[in-house]
Amino acid sequence: MTTIVFSHANSFPAGTYRMLFDAWKAAGYTVHAVEKFGHDPLRPPTSNWPGLRDELVALIE
């Protein structure tokens, strides 16, 4: 089964995309959504991408 890891780039909660997730699930995908991407206290905001990358990789692993 194929897994989709969804990380949105706005301030809306992941649940906003529920209709999209439901369609993907109905098509046979497993969906994992990052609820508060970029809010991990272990990886504070910076002016670059490494913290966000590390957060996403940690979720996937």
Coordinates of C-alpha atoms in Angstrom, one line a residue:
M1 CA 0.0 0.0 0.0
T2 CA 1.3 3.5 -0.9
T3 CA 1.6 6.0 1.9
I4 CA 1.1 9.8 1.5
V5 CA 2.8 12.1 4.0
F6 CA 1.0 15.4 3.7
S7 CA 2.7 18.6 5.1
H8 CA 0.9 21.7 4.2
A9 CA 2.5 25.1 4.0
N10 CA -0.2 27.4 5.6
S11 CA -1.7 28.0 9.0
F12 CA -4.8 25.8 8.5
P13 CA -5.0 22.6 10.5
A14 CA -4.5 19.3 8.7
G15 CA -8.2 18.5 9.2
T16 CA -9.1 21.3 6.7
Y17 CA -8.0 18.8 4.0
R18 CA -10.2 16.0 5.3
M19 CA -12.1 15.7 2.0
L20 CA -8.9 15.3 0.1
F21 CA -7.6 12.7 2.6
D22 CA -10.9 10.8 2.4
A23 CA -10.6 10.6 -1.4
W24 CA -7.0 9.4 -1.2
K25 CA -8.0 6.8 1.5
A26 CA -10.9 5.6 -0.7
A27 CA -8.4 5.2 -3.5
G28 CA -6.4 2.9 -1.3
Y29 CA -3.7 5.2 0.1
T30 CA -2.6 5.5 3.7
V31 CA -2.5 9.2 4.7
H32 CA -0.4 10.8 7.4
A33 CA -0.7 14.5 7.9
V34 CA 1.6 16.8 9.9
E35 CA -0.7 18.7 12.2
K36 CA 1.6 21.6 13.2
F37 CA 4.5 21.5 10.8
G38 CA 7.2 23.9 11.9
H39 CA 6.1 24.1 15.5
D40 CA 8.4 21.5 17.0
P41 CA 10.1 23.0 20.1
L42 CA 13.1 20.9 19.4
R43 CA 13.5 22.6 16.0
P44 CA 12.9 26.3 16.5
P45 CA 12.2 28.5 13.4
T46 CA 15.2 29.7 11.5
S47 CA 15.6 31.6 8.3
N48 CA 16.4 28.4 6.4
W49 CA 15.0 24.9 5.8
P50 CA 17.1 22.4 7.8
G51 CA 14.8 22.3 10.8
L52 CA 11.7 21.8 8.7
R53 CA 13.5 19.1 6.7
D54 CA 14.6 17.3 9.9
E55 CA 11.1 17.4 11.3
L56 CA 9.6 15.9 8.2
V57 CA 12.2 13.2 7.9
A58 CA 11.7 12.3 11.6
L59 CA 8.0 11.9 10.9
I60 CA 8.6 9.7 7.9
E61 CA 11.1 7.5 9.6

